[in-house]
Coordinates of C-alpha atoms in Angstrom, one line a residue:
M1 CA -20.9 -1.8 6.8
L2 CA -20.7 -5.7 5.7
G3 CA -18.7 -4.9 3.2
N4 CA -15.8 -3.1 5.1
K5 CA -15.9 -5.8 7.4
V6 CA -15.2 -8.3 4.3
R7 CA -12.3 -6.0 3.1
T8 CA -11.2 -6.0 6.4
F9 CA -11.4 -9.7 6.6
L10 CA -9.7 -10.1 2.9
A11 CA -7.1 -7.7 3.8
L12 CA -6.0 -9.4 7.2
M13 CA -5.8 -13.0 5.7
F14 CA -3.9 -11.6 3.0
L15 CA -1.3 -10.0 5.2
T16 CA -1.3 -13.5 7.2
L17 CA -0.4 -15.4 4.0
L18 CA 2.1 -12.8 3.2
G19 CA 3.8 -12.9 5.8
T20 CA 4.0 -17.5 5.7
G21 CA 5.2 -16.9 2.4
I22 CA 7.9 -14.6 3.7
F23 CA 8.8 -17.1 6.0
Y24 CA 8.3 -20.0 4.2
L25 CA 10.8 -18.6 1.5
Q26 CA 13.2 -17.5 4.1
N27 CA 13.0 -20.9 5.6
S28 CA 13.5 -22.3 1.9
Y29 CA 16.5 -20.5 1.0
T30 CA 18.1 -21.3 4.6
S31 CA 17.0 -25.3 4.2
R32 CA 18.8 -24.8 0.1
Y33 CA 22.1 -23.6 1.5
I34 CA 22.3 -26.3 4.1
K35 CA 21.9 -28.5 1.2
N36 CA 24.2 -26.3 -1.1
E37 CA 27.1 -27.0 1.4
L38 CA 26.6 -30.3 1.4
N39 CA 25.9 -30.0 -2.7
K40 CA 22.8 -32.1 -2.7
V41 CA 20.4 -29.0 -4.5
N42 CA 19.0 -29.9 -7.9
Y43 CA 18.9 -26.4 -9.2
V44 CA 16.7 -27.1 -12.4
Q45 CA 14.2 -28.3 -10.3
E46 CA 14.7 -25.2 -8.1
E47 CA 14.1 -23.1 -11.0
E48 CA 11.2 -24.9 -12.1
K49 CA 8.9 -24.7 -8.8
L50 CA 10.1 -20.6 -8.9
K51 CA 9.0 -20.6 -12.1
A52 CA 5.6 -22.2 -11.0
S53 CA 5.3 -19.7 -8.1
L54 CA 5.8 -17.0 -10.4
T55 CA 3.6 -17.5 -13.1
L56 CA 1.0 -18.3 -10.1
Q57 CA 1.5 -14.9 -8.6
K58 CA 1.0 -12.7 -11.7
R59 CA -2.6 -14.2 -11.4
F60 CA -3.1 -13.3 -7.7
P61 CA -5.5 -10.6 -6.2
T62 CA -3.2 -8.0 -4.2
F63 CA -6.0 -6.4 -2.4
G64 CA -4.2 -3.1 -3.1
F65 CA -1.0 -3.7 -1.4
N66 CA 0.8 -3.5 -4.9
N67 CA 4.0 -1.4 -3.2
L68 CA 4.4 -3.6 -0.4
L69 CA 4.2 -7.2 -3.3
A70 CA 6.4 -4.8 -5.2
D71 CA 8.8 -4.6 -2.7
W72 CA 8.7 -7.9 -1.2
Q73 CA 9.3 -9.2 -5.4
Y74 CA 12.0 -6.9 -5.6
L75 CA 13.9 -8.5 -2.6
Q76 CA 13.0 -12.1 -3.8
F77 CA 14.9 -10.9 -7.0
I78 CA 18.1 -9.9 -5.8
Q79 CA 18.2 -12.8 -3.6
Y80 CA 17.8 -14.6 -6.9
F81 CA 20.3 -12.6 -9.3
G82 CA 22.9 -13.1 -6.0
D83 CA 22.8 -16.6 -6.2
T84 CA 25.2 -17.0 -8.2
T85 CA 26.4 -20.9 -7.7
A86 CA 22.4 -21.9 -8.6
R87 CA 22.5 -18.9 -11.8
E88 CA 25.5 -20.5 -12.9
K89 CA 23.7 -23.9 -13.3
T90 CA 20.4 -22.6 -14.2
G91 CA 21.2 -18.9 -16.0
Y92 CA 19.3 -16.0 -15.6
S93 CA 15.6 -17.4 -17.4
L94 CA 13.5 -15.8 -14.3
V95 CA 14.6 -12.6 -14.5
T96 CA 12.1 -11.6 -17.0
D97 CA 9.5 -12.9 -14.4
Y98 CA 10.1 -10.8 -11.7
F99 CA 10.5 -7.2 -14.3
E100 CA 6.8 -8.5 -15.1
L101 CA 5.7 -8.8 -11.7
I102 CA 7.5 -5.9 -10.2
S103 CA 6.1 -3.3 -13.3
K104 CA 2.3 -4.7 -12.6
Y105 CA 2.5 -4.5 -8.7
D106 CA 4.3 -1.0 -9.3
P107 CA 4.6 0.8 -12.7
H108 CA 6.7 3.5 -10.2
F109 CA 9.5 1.4 -8.8
V110 CA 12.1 3.8 -11.1
D111 CA 15.3 2.4 -8.6
A112 CA 14.5 -1.4 -9.5
Y113 CA 14.1 -0.4 -13.0
F114 CA 17.6 0.3 -13.1
I115 CA 18.7 -3.0 -12.2
L116 CA 16.4 -4.9 -14.0
S117 CA 16.5 -3.3 -17.0
T118 CA 20.3 -4.7 -17.3
A119 CA 19.9 -8.0 -15.4
N120 CA 16.7 -8.7 -17.9
S121 CA 19.0 -7.2 -21.5
I122 CA 22.4 -8.6 -20.4
Y123 CA 22.2 -11.6 -18.4
A124 CA 18.7 -12.8 -19.4
G125 CA 19.4 -11.8 -23.1
Q126 CA 15.8 -10.5 -23.6
P127 CA 16.4 -6.7 -24.5
E128 CA 13.3 -6.8 -26.6
K129 CA 11.1 -7.5 -23.2
T130 CA 13.3 -5.1 -21.6
V131 CA 12.0 -2.1 -24.1
A132 CA 8.6 -4.0 -24.4
L133 CA 8.5 -3.5 -20.4
L134 CA 9.9 0.0 -20.4
N135 CA 7.6 0.9 -23.2
K136 CA 4.6 0.2 -20.6
I137 CA 6.0 1.4 -17.6
L138 CA 7.5 5.1 -18.5
P139 CA 3.8 6.2 -19.7
N140 CA 3.4 5.7 -15.8
I141 CA 6.5 8.1 -14.9
S142 CA 7.3 11.5 -15.3
P143 CA 10.3 13.6 -13.7
K144 CA 8.0 14.7 -10.8
I145 CA 7.7 11.0 -9.8
S146 CA 11.5 10.4 -9.7
P147 CA 14.6 12.6 -10.3
D148 CA 16.2 10.3 -11.8
A149 CA 13.5 9.0 -14.4
M150 CA 15.1 10.4 -17.2
F151 CA 17.6 7.5 -17.0
L152 CA 15.1 4.8 -18.1
W153 CA 14.6 6.5 -21.1
I154 CA 18.7 6.4 -21.5
Y155 CA 18.4 2.5 -20.6
K156 CA 15.5 2.0 -23.6
G157 CA 18.1 4.1 -25.8
V158 CA 20.8 2.0 -24.7
D159 CA 19.1 -1.4 -25.7
E160 CA 17.7 0.1 -29.0
I161 CA 21.3 1.1 -29.9
L162 CA 23.2 -1.9 -28.9
F163 CA 21.3 -5.1 -29.0
L164 CA 18.4 -4.2 -31.2
G165 CA 19.9 -1.7 -33.8
N166 CA 16.6 0.4 -33.6
I167 CA 18.4 4.0 -34.1
E168 CA 15.1 6.3 -34.8
E169 CA 13.9 5.1 -31.8
A170 CA 17.1 5.6 -29.8
K171 CA 17.3 8.8 -31.1
K172 CA 13.6 9.6 -29.5
S173 CA 14.6 7.5 -26.5
Y174 CA 17.6 9.8 -26.0
A175 CA 16.0 13.1 -27.1
K176 CA 13.0 12.5 -24.2
S177 CA 15.6 11.7 -21.6
A178 CA 17.2 15.3 -22.6
D179 CA 13.7 16.5 -22.1
W180 CA 13.5 14.9 -18.6
A181 CA 16.9 16.0 -17.7
L182 CA 16.4 19.7 -18.1
A183 CA 13.1 19.5 -16.2
R184 CA 14.7 18.9 -13.3
G185 CA 16.2 22.5 -13.4
D186 CA 19.6 21.6 -11.8
K187 CA 23.3 21.6 -13.1
D188 CA 23.4 17.7 -13.4
G189 CA 19.8 17.4 -15.7
K190 CA 21.6 20.3 -17.8
I191 CA 24.9 17.8 -18.1
I192 CA 23.0 14.3 -18.6
A193 CA 20.9 16.4 -21.2
E194 CA 24.1 17.8 -23.4
R195 CA 25.3 13.9 -23.2
S196 CA 22.0 12.5 -24.5
L197 CA 21.5 15.2 -26.9
E198 CA 25.2 14.3 -28.4
T199 CA 24.4 10.8 -28.8
V200 CA 21.5 11.9 -30.9
K201 CA 23.8 14.0 -33.2
F202 CA 26.9 10.6 -33.5
L203 CA 23.6 8.7 -34.8
E204 CA 21.9 11.8 -36.8
G205 CA 25.1 11.6 -38.7
N206 CA 26.4 7.7 -38.1
P207 CA 23.8 5.2 -38.1
D208 CA 26.5 2.7 -37.2
S209 CA 28.3 5.4 -34.6
K210 CA 31.0 4.3 -32.8
K211 CA 30.9 7.0 -30.4
A212 CA 27.3 6.7 -29.9
Q213 CA 27.8 3.3 -28.9
V214 CA 30.7 3.8 -26.4
S215 CA 28.5 6.6 -25.2
A216 CA 25.7 3.9 -24.4
W217 CA 28.3 1.4 -23.1
A218 CA 30.0 3.7 -20.8
T219 CA 26.1 4.2 -19.7
V220 CA 26.1 0.3 -18.9
L221 CA 29.6 0.8 -16.8
N222 CA 28.6 3.6 -14.9
T223 CA 25.4 2.1 -13.7
A224 CA 26.5 -1.4 -13.3
F225 CA 26.1 -2.9 -10.1
D226 CA 28.2 -6.2 -10.4
D227 CA 31.3 -6.3 -11.9
K228 CA 30.8 -9.2 -14.2
T229 CA 28.9 -6.3 -15.9
R230 CA 31.6 -3.9 -15.2
E231 CA 33.9 -6.0 -17.6
I232 CA 31.6 -6.4 -20.5
A233 CA 30.9 -2.9 -20.7
I234 CA 34.9 -2.2 -20.6
D235 CA 35.3 -4.7 -23.1
K236 CA 32.8 -3.6 -25.3
I237 CA 34.2 0.2 -24.8
R238 CA 38.0 -0.7 -25.6
A239 CA 37.2 -3.1 -28.7
L240 CA 35.4 -0.2 -30.5
G241 CA 38.2 2.4 -30.0
G242 CA 37.2 4.1 -26.6
K243 CA 39.3 4.3 -23.2
V244 CA 38.3 3.4 -19.7
N245 CA 40.6 4.8 -17.0
I246 CA 39.5 3.9 -13.7
D247 CA 41.2 6.5 -11.0
D248 CA 42.3 5.4 -7.2
N249 CA 39.0 6.5 -5.9
G250 CA 36.8 4.4 -8.5
N251 CA 35.8 7.4 -10.3
V252 CA 35.5 5.9 -14.5
N253 CA 36.4 8.5 -17.1
V254 CA 35.6 7.3 -20.5
T255 CA 37.0 8.8 -23.7
L256 CA 35.3 8.1 -26.9
P257 CA 37.0 7.0 -30.0
E258 CA 38.8 9.6 -32.3
Q259 CA 37.5 7.7 -35.6
D260 CA 33.6 7.4 -35.9

């Protein structure tokens, strides 16, 4: 009985602290926005404070509120990532911290990992860390948890092709994505599986395959959540000899280079 009361008390205290923390952060961002309008924000100092806060949070107990904390940190990450003015001053060094913290709280948070993977590899310049975190996350995920889970294997393969040059691991990642895509049992899953196996075939025939690289950048382009990433992907595809066509409805069609 006493144990239950203690746990209840701790949970209530945790929720109170969490609520206070949310209020503080919202108020802090509002104050910073006002200061920003007056050009008085010290972005480097703000980044250092946020780094210290994230490091401290990694050591805090969760009291069973893992999913709630993951959601909260994801919202904080979106706010951090979307603060363009601050990121132009300090870069994206804390993306990895958010990725680590969110994956610690909720390894099943598939939708968050799509954005975090791209942000960490392209903006933070940490593809090695992205792959390492995905290697920890993927054993906790299956097609039953999310019908889109196979894309995490594709994202891993993209990093292994484009940034790490680890072609053998990339082939394994794409093959695994095909298995998970077929496990969906629908038409879309079959199409995704065929494309993944096609990429494996390109890599087996030519480890430096331009077609495989264009296919990887096409994945980045089709799943990008911001204009900068789209522009990078389009430039890379065209530099490799591929073609990009975007129709009036915003639909993207990528043509692979004729020569591999």
